Amino acid sequence: MEKLSLEELQLLILDWAREKNLLFEENAPKQYLKLVEECGETAHAILKNDIEKIKDGLGDIFVVLVIYFEQTKQNIDFNFVEPDNVFEHGVMFYSILGFAMQGFNENNPFEWLNDLCLSLNLDLTECANLAWNEIKDRKGKTVNGTFIKN
């Protein structure tokens, strides 16, 4: 399996989301709820120490954030700074959700997501690639701003 960069994945995810009619600003509240859902599933996987589900969840959060940023017309910055220390997992989840709720400011939820991966000895690019490979051929339709898979 070819490992794509985060920038390459962003473009592919946006093409996929465009085909699914997800990239409308009015869909952003539903996408935010999807973010909450994915964070909860990932937190559950962390509690169970299920590495495969953790990777899946972190990749799914990446996908949801990419779509959310497009819906809310925010720029994505994948230039991450090496963290001085790695925060507790719960703090990062809170930060990711808080960012989505408050909109763009000086904070970058993609950097927090990367830091969360590092704190779990995982690679965000690997997690995002896993998520992309899972959704890229997914069929379904968008109903009231939410993609329903077949």
mmCIF file of N, CA, C and O in Angstrom, residues 48-149:
data_model
loop_
_atom_site.group_PDB
_atom_site.id
_atom_site.type_symbol
_atom_site.label_atom_id
_atom_site.label_comp_id
_atom_site.label_asym_id
_atom_site.label_seq_id
_atom_site.Cartn_x
_atom_site.Cartn_y
_atom_site.Cartn_z
ATOM 1 N N LYS A 48 -9.643 0.836 25.976
ATOM 2 C CA LYS A 48 -9.544 -0.621 25.796
ATOM 3 C C LYS A 48 -8.161 -1.038 25.303
ATOM 4 O O LYS A 48 -7.901 -2.224 25.140
ATOM 5 N N ASN A 49 -7.298 -0.059 25.026
ATOM 6 C CA ASN A 49 -5.958 -0.302 24.493
ATOM 7 C C ASN A 49 -6.003 -1.139 23.213
ATOM 8 O O ASN A 49 -5.189 -2.024 23.008
ATOM 9 N N ASP A 50 -6.976 -0.835 22.358
ATOM 10 C CA ASP A 50 -7.150 -1.530 21.085
ATOM 11 C C ASP A 50 -6.442 -0.717 19.999
ATOM 12 O O ASP A 50 -7.017 0.204 19.409
ATOM 13 N N ILE A 51 -5.198 -1.061 19.730
ATOM 14 C CA ILE A 51 -4.347 -0.272 18.840
ATOM 15 C C ILE A 51 -4.947 -0.108 17.451
ATOM 16 O O ILE A 51 -4.920 0.985 16.878
ATOM 17 N N GLU A 52 -5.511 -1.161 16.879
ATOM 18 C CA GLU A 52 -6.069 -1.063 15.526
ATOM 19 C C GLU A 52 -7.254 -0.096 15.488
ATOM 20 O O GLU A 52 -7.392 0.683 14.555
ATOM 21 N N LYS A 53 -8.113 -0.149 16.517
ATOM 22 C CA LYS A 53 -9.246 0.779 16.561
ATOM 23 C C LYS A 53 -8.794 2.205 16.881
ATOM 24 O O LYS A 53 -9.425 3.165 16.441
ATOM 25 N N ILE A 54 -7.712 2.329 17.631
ATOM 26 C CA ILE A 54 -7.158 3.661 17.899
ATOM 27 C C ILE A 54 -6.670 4.272 16.586
ATOM 28 O O ILE A 54 -6.993 5.422 16.265
ATOM 29 N N LYS A 55 -5.915 3.511 15.818
ATOM 30 C CA LYS A 55 -5.429 3.997 14.522
ATOM 31 C C LYS A 55 -6.606 4.369 13.618
ATOM 32 O O LYS A 55 -6.588 5.418 12.971
ATOM 33 N N ASP A 56 -7.612 3.507 13.579
ATOM 34 C CA ASP A 56 -8.805 3.772 12.770
ATOM 35 C C ASP A 56 -9.486 5.060 13.218
ATOM 36 O O ASP A 56 -9.832 5.915 12.399
ATOM 37 N N GLY A 57 -9.632 5.226 14.520
ATOM 38 C CA GLY A 57 -10.296 6.415 15.056
ATOM 39 C C GLY A 57 -9.529 7.692 14.782
ATOM 40 O O GLY A 57 -10.116 8.708 14.395
ATOM 41 N N LEU A 58 -8.221 7.658 14.953
ATOM 42 C CA LEU A 58 -7.414 8.849 14.691
ATOM 43 C C LEU A 58 -7.460 9.217 13.214
ATOM 44 O O LEU A 58 -7.555 10.396 12.863
ATOM 45 N N GLY A 59 -7.438 8.213 12.349
ATOM 46 C CA GLY A 59 -7.573 8.476 10.916
ATOM 47 C C GLY A 59 -8.930 9.048 10.578
ATOM 48 O O GLY A 59 -9.051 9.966 9.760
ATOM 49 N N ASP A 60 -9.974 8.504 11.206
ATOM 50 C CA ASP A 60 -11.327 9.018 10.978
ATOM 51 C C ASP A 60 -11.465 10.462 11.438
ATOM 52 O O ASP A 60 -12.122 11.276 10.782
ATOM 53 N N ILE A 61 -10.845 10.800 12.572
ATOM 54 C CA ILE A 61 -10.870 12.186 13.051
ATOM 55 C C ILE A 61 -10.203 13.093 12.015
ATOM 56 O O ILE A 61 -10.707 14.176 11.708
ATOM 57 N N PHE A 62 -9.098 12.637 11.453
ATOM 58 C CA PHE A 62 -8.413 13.413 10.413
ATOM 59 C C PHE A 62 -9.355 13.682 9.241
ATOM 60 O O PHE A 62 -9.489 14.819 8.789
ATOM 61 N N VAL A 63 -10.027 12.644 8.758
ATOM 62 C CA VAL A 63 -10.946 12.784 7.623
ATOM 63 C C VAL A 63 -12.057 13.780 7.957
ATOM 64 O O VAL A 63 -12.364 14.681 7.169
ATOM 65 N N VAL A 64 -12.656 13.640 9.119
ATOM 66 C CA VAL A 64 -13.753 14.510 9.523
ATOM 67 C C VAL A 64 -13.278 15.966 9.619
ATOM 68 O O VAL A 64 -13.961 16.883 9.170
ATOM 69 N N LEU A 65 -12.100 16.175 10.191
ATOM 70 C CA LEU A 65 -11.575 17.537 10.314
ATOM 71 C C LEU A 65 -11.292 18.156 8.946
ATOM 72 O O LEU A 65 -11.577 19.342 8.733
ATOM 73 N N VAL A 66 -10.751 17.376 8.019
ATOM 74 C CA VAL A 66 -10.485 17.905 6.673
ATOM 75 C C VAL A 66 -11.781 18.400 6.044
ATOM 76 O O VAL A 66 -11.848 19.506 5.492
ATOM 77 N N ILE A 67 -12.830 17.599 6.148
ATOM 78 C CA ILE A 67 -14.118 17.981 5.567
ATOM 79 C C ILE A 67 -14.696 19.188 6.300
ATOM 80 O O ILE A 67 -15.187 20.143 5.677
ATOM 81 N N TYR A 68 -14.618 19.182 7.619
ATOM 82 C CA TYR A 68 -15.137 20.295 8.419
ATOM 83 C C TYR A 68 -14.436 21.607 8.062
ATOM 84 O O TYR A 68 -15.078 22.657 7.921
ATOM 85 N N PHE A 69 -13.124 21.563 7.914
ATOM 86 C CA PHE A 69 -12.375 22.775 7.573
ATOM 87 C C PHE A 69 -12.794 23.312 6.215
ATOM 88 O O PHE A 69 -12.870 24.523 6.025
ATOM 89 N N GLU A 70 -13.054 22.432 5.275
ATOM 90 C CA GLU A 70 -13.515 22.875 3.956
ATOM 91 C C GLU A 70 -14.906 23.490 4.065
ATOM 92 O O GLU A 70 -15.190 24.518 3.460
ATOM 93 N N GLN A 71 -15.780 22.865 4.829
ATOM 94 C CA GLN A 71 -17.144 23.382 4.992
ATOM 95 C C GLN A 71 -17.151 24.762 5.630
ATOM 96 O O GLN A 71 -17.990 25.590 5.303
ATOM 97 N N THR A 72 -16.234 24.977 6.552
ATOM 98 C CA THR A 72 -16.192 26.243 7.282
ATOM 99 C C THR A 72 -15.148 27.207 6.710
ATOM 100 O O THR A 72 -14.855 28.235 7.322
ATOM 101 N N LYS A 73 -14.616 26.856 5.547
ATOM 102 C CA LYS A 73 -13.691 27.719 4.791
ATOM 103 C C LYS A 73 -12.472 28.143 5.617
ATOM 104 O O LYS A 73 -12.087 29.310 5.645
ATOM 105 N N GLN A 74 -11.873 27.167 6.290
ATOM 106 C CA GLN A 74 -10.660 27.401 7.073
ATOM 107 C C GLN A 74 -9.483 26.733 6.372
ATOM 108 O O GLN A 74 -9.646 25.686 5.744
ATOM 109 N N ASN A 75 -8.325 27.329 6.497
ATOM 110 C CA ASN A 75 -7.110 26.761 5.925
ATOM 111 C C ASN A 75 -6.533 25.712 6.860
ATOM 112 O O ASN A 75 -6.614 25.843 8.083
ATOM 113 N N ILE A 76 -5.928 24.703 6.257
ATOM 114 C CA ILE A 76 -5.304 23.628 7.023
ATOM 115 C C ILE A 76 -3.794 23.811 6.965
ATOM 116 O O ILE A 76 -3.228 24.057 5.908
ATOM 117 N N ASP A 77 -3.157 23.650 8.117
ATOM 118 C CA ASP A 77 -1.704 23.757 8.217
ATOM 119 C C ASP A 77 -1.156 22.427 8.735
ATOM 120 O O ASP A 77 -1.413 22.040 9.866
ATOM 121 N N PHE A 78 -0.409 21.733 7.877
ATOM 122 C CA PHE A 78 0.209 20.465 8.268
ATOM 123 C C PHE A 78 1.677 20.639 8.667
ATOM 124 O O PHE A 78 2.410 19.666 8.762
ATOM 125 N N ASN A 79 2.105 21.864 8.899
ATOM 126 C CA ASN A 79 3.474 22.107 9.358
ATOM 127 C C ASN A 79 3.477 22.041 10.879
ATOM 128 O O ASN A 79 3.227 23.037 11.555
ATOM 129 N N PHE A 80 3.756 20.859 11.395
ATOM 130 C CA PHE A 80 3.689 20.633 12.828
ATOM 131 C C PHE A 80 5.014 20.969 13.502
ATOM 132 O O PHE A 80 6.088 20.742 12.952
ATOM 133 N N VAL A 81 4.916 21.492 14.705
ATOM 134 C CA VAL A 81 6.075 21.774 15.535
ATOM 135 C C VAL A 81 6.273 20.574 16.452
ATOM 136 O O VAL A 81 5.301 20.046 17.012
ATOM 137 N N GLU A 82 7.500 20.162 16.583
ATOM 138 C CA GLU A 82 7.807 19.054 17.504
ATOM 139 C C GLU A 82 7.409 19.481 18.916
ATOM 140 O O GLU A 82 7.860 20.525 19.411
ATOM 141 N N PRO A 83 6.552 18.705 19.585
ATOM 142 C CA PRO A 83 6.110 19.127 20.924
ATOM 143 C C PRO A 83 7.240 19.017 21.942
ATOM 144 O O PRO A 83 8.082 18.119 21.869
ATOM 145 N N ASP A 84 7.259 19.976 22.885
ATOM 146 C CA ASP A 84 8.233 19.911 23.974
ATOM 147 C C ASP A 84 7.925 18.729 24.883
ATOM 148 O O ASP A 84 8.807 18.061 25.367
ATOM 149 N N ASN A 85 6.650 18.543 25.104
ATOM 150 C CA ASN A 85 6.195 17.394 25.881
ATOM 151 C C ASN A 85 4.856 16.967 25.307
ATOM 152 O O ASN A 85 4.212 17.714 24.593
ATOM 153 N N VAL A 86 4.476 15.770 25.616
ATOM 154 C CA VAL A 86 3.232 15.238 25.075
ATOM 155 C C VAL A 86 2.186 15.298 26.176
ATOM 156 O O VAL A 86 2.399 14.831 27.291
ATOM 157 N N PHE A 87 1.046 15.924 25.843
ATOM 158 C CA PHE A 87 -0.012 16.116 26.818
ATOM 159 C C PHE A 87 -0.798 14.838 27.057
ATOM 160 O O PHE A 87 -0.748 13.901 26.276
ATOM 161 N N GLU A 88 -1.546 14.855 28.113
ATOM 162 C CA GLU A 88 -2.465 13.772 28.419
ATOM 163 C C GLU A 88 -3.508 13.671 27.302
ATOM 164 O O GLU A 88 -3.943 14.670 26.751
ATOM 165 N N HIS A 89 -3.913 12.454 26.972
ATOM 166 C CA HIS A 89 -4.857 12.217 25.878
ATOM 167 C C HIS A 89 -6.136 13.034 26.028
ATOM 168 O O HIS A 89 -6.607 13.629 25.064
ATOM 169 N N GLY A 90 -6.710 13.079 27.196
ATOM 170 C CA GLY A 90 -7.967 13.784 27.414
ATOM 171 C C GLY A 90 -7.865 15.260 27.103
ATOM 172 O O GLY A 90 -8.800 15.858 26.570
ATOM 173 N N VAL A 91 -6.725 15.870 27.411
ATOM 174 C CA VAL A 91 -6.518 17.285 27.132
ATOM 175 C C VAL A 91 -6.563 17.532 25.634
ATOM 176 O O VAL A 91 -7.168 18.486 25.154
ATOM 177 N N MET A 92 -5.963 16.630 24.864
ATOM 178 C CA MET A 92 -5.947 16.817 23.409
ATOM 179 C C MET A 92 -7.328 16.633 22.803
ATOM 180 O O MET A 92 -7.708 17.365 21.899
ATOM 181 N N PHE A 93 -8.077 15.649 23.279
ATOM 182 C CA PHE A 93 -9.443 15.491 22.775
ATOM 183 C C PHE A 93 -10.260 16.738 23.062
ATOM 184 O O PHE A 93 -10.979 17.234 22.209
ATOM 185 N N TYR A 94 -10.144 17.263 24.271
ATOM 186 C CA TYR A 94 -10.861 18.478 24.642
ATOM 187 C C TYR A 94 -10.463 19.622 23.718
ATOM 188 O O TYR A 94 -11.303 20.396 23.248
ATOM 189 N N SER A 95 -9.164 19.721 23.428
ATOM 190 C CA SER A 95 -8.666 20.789 22.563
ATOM 191 C C SER A 95 -9.206 20.667 21.145
ATOM 192 O O SER A 95 -9.592 21.662 20.532
ATOM 193 N N ILE A 96 -9.231 19.457 20.605
ATOM 194 C CA ILE A 96 -9.745 19.240 19.252
ATOM 195 C C ILE A 96 -11.211 19.639 19.184
ATOM 196 O O ILE A 96 -11.650 20.358 18.289
ATOM 197 N N LEU A 97 -11.994 19.193 20.146
ATOM 198 C CA LEU A 97 -13.427 19.526 20.155
ATOM 199 C C LEU A 97 -13.635 21.021 20.382
ATOM 200 O O LEU A 97 -14.482 21.636 19.737
ATOM 201 N N GLY A 98 -12.878 21.600 21.290
ATOM 202 C CA GLY A 98 -13.007 23.027 21.563
ATOM 203 C C GLY A 98 -12.662 23.868 20.355
ATOM 204 O O GLY A 98 -13.331 24.853 20.062
ATOM 205 N N PHE A 99 -11.643 23.459 19.609
ATOM 206 C CA PHE A 99 -11.266 24.179 18.400
ATOM 207 C C PHE A 99 -12.415 24.161 17.405
ATOM 208 O O PHE A 99 -12.778 25.185 16.840
ATOM 209 N N ALA A 100 -12.989 22.993 17.196
ATOM 210 C CA ALA A 100 -14.080 22.874 16.228
ATOM 211 C C ALA A 100 -15.256 23.754 16.636
ATOM 212 O O ALA A 100 -15.925 24.349 15.790
ATOM 213 N N MET A 101 -15.515 23.855 17.927
ATOM 214 C CA MET A 101 -16.636 24.658 18.405
ATOM 215 C C MET A 101 -16.369 26.146 18.267
ATOM 216 O O MET A 101 -17.256 26.913 17.951
ATOM 217 N N GLN A 102 -15.138 26.567 18.497
ATOM 218 C CA GLN A 102 -14.827 27.989 18.541
ATOM 219 C C GLN A 102 -14.403 28.555 17.198
ATOM 220 O O GLN A 102 -14.357 29.759 17.028
ATOM 221 N N GLY A 103 -14.088 27.716 16.252
ATOM 222 C CA GLY A 103 -13.634 28.203 14.958
ATOM 223 C C GLY A 103 -12.150 28.480 14.953
ATOM 224 O O GLY A 103 -11.430 28.148 15.896
ATOM 225 N N PHE A 104 -11.695 29.080 13.864
ATOM 226 C CA PHE A 104 -10.259 29.275 13.663
ATOM 227 C C PHE A 104 -9.701 30.305 14.632
ATOM 228 O O PHE A 104 -10.269 31.352 14.857
ATOM 229 N N ASN A 105 -8.572 29.957 15.201
ATOM 230 C CA ASN A 105 -7.768 30.906 15.972
ATOM 231 C C ASN A 105 -6.316 30.461 15.832
ATOM 232 O O ASN A 105 -5.982 29.801 14.858
ATOM 233 N N GLU A 106 -5.473 30.773 16.772
ATOM 234 C CA GLU A 106 -4.063 30.437 16.614
ATOM 235 C C GLU A 106 -3.780 28.949 16.835
ATOM 236 O O GLU A 106 -2.663 28.503 16.636
ATOM 237 N N ASN A 107 -4.754 28.188 17.229
ATOM 238 C CA ASN A 107 -4.558 26.772 17.511
ATOM 239 C C ASN A 107 -4.869 25.915 16.289
ATOM 240 O O ASN A 107 -5.680 26.284 15.458
ATOM 241 N N ASN A 108 -4.229 24.781 16.205
ATOM 242 C CA ASN A 108 -4.351 23.900 15.055
ATOM 243 C C ASN A 108 -4.729 22.496 15.525
ATOM 244 O O ASN A 108 -3.883 21.782 16.071
ATOM 245 N N PRO A 109 -5.987 22.066 15.307
ATOM 246 C CA PRO A 109 -6.381 20.736 15.777
ATOM 247 C C PRO A 109 -5.630 19.615 15.061
ATOM 248 O O PRO A 109 -5.491 18.529 15.598
ATOM 249 N N PHE A 110 -5.122 19.881 13.863
ATOM 250 C CA PHE A 110 -4.330 18.856 13.181
ATOM 251 C C PHE A 110 -3.005 18.643 13.915
ATOM 252 O O PHE A 110 -2.514 17.521 14.009
ATOM 253 N N GLU A 111 -2.455 19.724 14.450
ATOM 254 C CA GLU A 111 -1.228 19.576 15.239
ATOM 255 C C GLU A 111 -1.523 18.818 16.532
ATOM 256 O O GLU A 111 -0.759 17.954 16.949
ATOM 257 N N TRP A 112 -2.644 19.137 17.170
ATOM 258 C CA TRP A 112 -3.024 18.389 18.375
ATOM 259 C C TRP A 112 -3.244 16.919 18.055
ATOM 260 O O TRP A 112 -2.873 16.048 18.822
ATOM 261 N N LEU A 113 -3.874 16.640 16.917
ATOM 262 C CA LEU A 113 -4.106 15.258 16.511
ATOM 263 C C LEU A 113 -2.766 14.559 16.293
ATOM 264 O O LEU A 113 -2.585 13.408 16.711
ATOM 265 N N ASN A 114 -1.832 15.254 15.663
ATOM 266 C CA ASN A 114 -0.493 14.689 15.483
ATOM 267 C C ASN A 114 0.166 14.431 16.839
ATOM 268 O O ASN A 114 0.771 13.371 17.046
ATOM 269 N N ASP A 115 0.040 15.386 17.768
ATOM 270 C CA ASP A 115 0.607 15.204 19.108
ATOM 271 C C ASP A 115 -0.033 14.007 19.819
ATOM 272 O O ASP A 115 0.652 13.255 20.523
ATOM 273 N N LEU A 116 -1.330 13.846 19.653
ATOM 274 C CA LEU A 116 -2.008 12.707 20.255
ATOM 275 C C LEU A 116 -1.441 11.410 19.685
ATOM 276 O O LEU A 116 -1.161 10.467 20.429
ATOM 277 N N CYS A 117 -1.249 11.370 18.373
ATOM 278 C CA CYS A 117 -0.639 10.179 17.755
ATOM 279 C C CYS A 117 0.742 9.926 18.363
ATOM 280 O O CYS A 117 1.057 8.784 18.726
ATOM 281 N N LEU A 118 1.558 10.967 18.466
ATOM 282 C CA LEU A 118 2.896 10.811 19.027
ATOM 283 C C LEU A 118 2.838 10.282 20.459
ATOM 284 O O LEU A 118 3.646 9.440 20.847
ATOM 285 N N SER A 119 1.870 10.775 21.234
ATOM 286 C CA SER A 119 1.755 10.325 22.618
ATOM 287 C C SER A 119 1.390 8.843 22.710
ATOM 288 O O SER A 119 1.641 8.195 23.716
ATOM 289 N N LEU A 120 0.821 8.319 21.634
ATOM 290 C CA LEU A 120 0.444 6.896 21.575
ATOM 291 C C LEU A 120 1.441 6.082 20.753
ATOM 292 O O LEU A 120 1.187 4.929 20.429
ATOM 293 N N ASN A 121 2.577 6.702 20.409
ATOM 294 C CA ASN A 121 3.598 6.065 19.564
ATOM 295 C C ASN A 121 3.037 5.638 18.212
ATOM 296 O O ASN A 121 3.358 4.563 17.702
ATOM 297 N N LEU A 122 2.186 6.492 17.637
ATOM 298 C CA LEU A 122 1.592 6.239 16.331
ATOM 299 C C LEU A 122 1.959 7.369 15.382
ATOM 300 O O LEU A 122 2.438 8.419 15.808
ATOM 301 N N ASP A 123 1.718 7.151 14.104
ATOM 302 C CA ASP A 123 2.033 8.117 13.060
ATOM 303 C C ASP A 123 0.729 8.592 12.422
ATOM 304 O O ASP A 123 -0.047 7.779 11.903
ATOM 305 N N LEU A 124 0.483 9.907 12.464
ATOM 306 C CA LEU A 124 -0.757 10.455 11.913
ATOM 307 C C LEU A 124 -0.899 10.124 10.433
ATOM 308 O O LEU A 124 -1.992 9.783 9.982
ATOM 309 N N THR A 125 0.177 10.203 9.679
ATOM 310 C CA THR A 125 0.091 9.910 8.247
ATOM 311 C C THR A 125 -0.353 8.471 8.017
ATOM 312 O O THR A 125 -1.187 8.204 7.148
ATOM 313 N N GLU A 126 0.167 7.546 8.804
ATOM 314 C CA GLU A 126 -0.254 6.144 8.679
ATOM 315 C C GLU A 126 -1.740 5.995 9.020
ATOM 316 O O GLU A 126 -2.494 5.336 8.295
ATOM 317 N N CYS A 127 -2.173 6.618 10.105
ATOM 318 C CA CYS A 127 -3.581 6.540 10.517
ATOM 319 C C CYS A 127 -4.497 7.143 9.453
ATOM 320 O O CYS A 127 -5.547 6.570 9.131
ATOM 321 N N ALA A 128 -4.102 8.287 8.897
ATOM 322 C CA ALA A 128 -4.910 8.949 7.864
ATOM 323 C C ALA A 128 -4.975 8.094 6.594
ATOM 324 O O ALA A 128 -6.026 8.017 5.953
ATOM 325 N N ASN A 129 -3.867 7.450 6.235
ATOM 326 C CA ASN A 129 -3.867 6.552 5.074
ATOM 327 C C ASN A 129 -4.800 5.369 5.296
ATOM 328 O O ASN A 129 -5.526 4.969 4.382
ATOM 329 N N LEU A 130 -4.796 4.810 6.494
ATOM 330 C CA LEU A 130 -5.701 3.701 6.800
ATOM 331 C C LEU A 130 -7.162 4.134 6.638
ATOM 332 O O LEU A 130 -7.968 3.410 6.051
ATOM 333 N N ALA A 131 -7.476 5.321 7.144
ATOM 334 C CA ALA A 131 -8.846 5.829 7.041
ATOM 335 C C ALA A 131 -9.227 6.054 5.583
ATOM 336 O O ALA A 131 -10.332 5.699 5.154
ATOM 337 N N TRP A 132 -8.316 6.655 4.814
ATOM 338 C CA TRP A 132 -8.602 6.905 3.402
ATOM 339 C C TRP A 132 -8.863 5.594 2.661
ATOM 340 O O TRP A 132 -9.816 5.479 1.901
ATOM 341 N N ASN A 133 -8.023 4.601 2.901
ATOM 342 C CA ASN A 133 -8.199 3.319 2.211
ATOM 343 C C ASN A 133 -9.505 2.631 2.603
ATOM 344 O O ASN A 133 -10.051 1.860 1.821
ATOM 345 N N GLU A 134 -10.000 2.945 3.783
ATOM 346 C CA GLU A 134 -11.278 2.389 4.222
ATOM 347 C C GLU A 134 -12.465 3.080 3.551
ATOM 348 O O GLU A 134 -13.458 2.439 3.226
ATOM 349 N N ILE A 135 -12.378 4.394 3.322
ATOM 350 C CA ILE A 135 -13.548 5.126 2.801
ATOM 351 C C ILE A 135 -13.536 5.338 1.296
ATOM 352 O O ILE A 135 -14.581 5.600 0.713
ATOM 353 N N LYS A 136 -12.376 5.244 0.650
ATOM 354 C CA LYS A 136 -12.243 5.696 -0.738
ATOM 355 C C LYS A 136 -13.209 5.031 -1.709
ATOM 356 O O LYS A 136 -13.627 5.657 -2.678
ATOM 357 N N ASP A 137 -13.597 3.798 -1.471
ATOM 358 C CA ASP A 137 -14.525 3.101 -2.369
ATOM 359 C C ASP A 137 -15.917 2.943 -1.755
ATOM 360 O O ASP A 137 -16.744 2.203 -2.275
ATOM 361 N N ARG A 138 -16.135 3.644 -0.658
ATOM 362 C CA ARG A 138 -17.410 3.520 0.053
ATOM 363 C C ARG A 138 -18.543 4.132 -0.759
ATOM 364 O O ARG A 138 -18.426 5.221 -1.288
ATOM 365 N N LYS A 139 -19.619 3.411 -0.836
ATOM 366 C CA LYS A 139 -20.818 3.871 -1.539
ATOM 367 C C LYS A 139 -21.870 4.265 -0.517
ATOM 368 O O LYS A 139 -21.909 3.754 0.591
ATOM 369 N N GLY A 140 -22.739 5.158 -0.928
ATOM 370 C CA GLY A 140 -23.820 5.609 -0.067
ATOM 371 C C GLY A 140 -24.366 6.920 -0.587
ATOM 372 O O GLY A 140 -24.126 7.294 -1.732
ATOM 373 N N LYS A 141 -25.105 7.616 0.280
ATOM 374 C CA LYS A 141 -25.671 8.900 -0.132
ATOM 375 C C LYS A 141 -25.712 9.846 1.064
ATOM 376 O O LYS A 141 -25.680 9.419 2.219
ATOM 377 N N THR A 142 -25.792 11.117 0.741
ATOM 378 C CA THR A 142 -25.889 12.140 1.791
ATOM 379 C C THR A 142 -27.349 12.481 2.005
ATOM 380 O O THR A 142 -28.079 12.806 1.061
ATOM 381 N N VAL A 143 -27.772 12.386 3.265
ATOM 382 C CA VAL A 143 -29.146 12.691 3.648
ATOM 383 C C VAL A 143 -29.097 13.732 4.745
ATOM 384 O O VAL A 143 -28.485 13.507 5.804
ATOM 385 N N ASN A 144 -29.720 14.887 4.517
ATOM 386 C CA ASN A 144 -29.747 15.978 5.502
ATOM 387 C C ASN A 144 -28.352 16.316 6.034
ATOM 388 O O ASN A 144 -28.167 16.521 7.217
ATOM 389 N N GLY A 145 -27.366 16.337 5.130
ATOM 390 C CA GLY A 145 -26.021 16.741 5.497
ATOM 391 C C GLY A 145 -25.148 15.657 6.100
ATOM 392 O O GLY A 145 -24.013 15.923 6.477
ATOM 393 N N THR A 146 -25.649 14.440 6.179
ATOM 394 C CA THR A 146 -24.887 13.327 6.755
ATOM 395 C C THR A 146 -24.745 12.229 5.722
ATOM 396 O O THR A 146 -25.745 11.818 5.106
ATOM 397 N N PHE A 147 -23.520 11.738 5.528
ATOM 398 C CA PHE A 147 -23.288 10.643 4.586
ATOM 399 C C PHE A 147 -23.711 9.331 5.250
ATOM 400 O O PHE A 147 -23.272 9.000 6.344
ATOM 401 N N ILE A 148 -24.583 8.599 4.572
ATOM 402 C CA ILE A 148 -25.069 7.293 5.035
ATOM 403 C C ILE A 148 -24.468 6.243 4.111
ATOM 404 O O ILE A 148 -24.791 6.205 2.915
ATOM 405 N N LYS A 149 -23.578 5.417 4.669
ATOM 406 C CA LYS A 149 -22.948 4.394 3.822
ATOM 407 C C LYS A 149 -23.891 3.225 3.596
ATOM 408 O O LYS A 149 -24.757 2.940 4.430
#
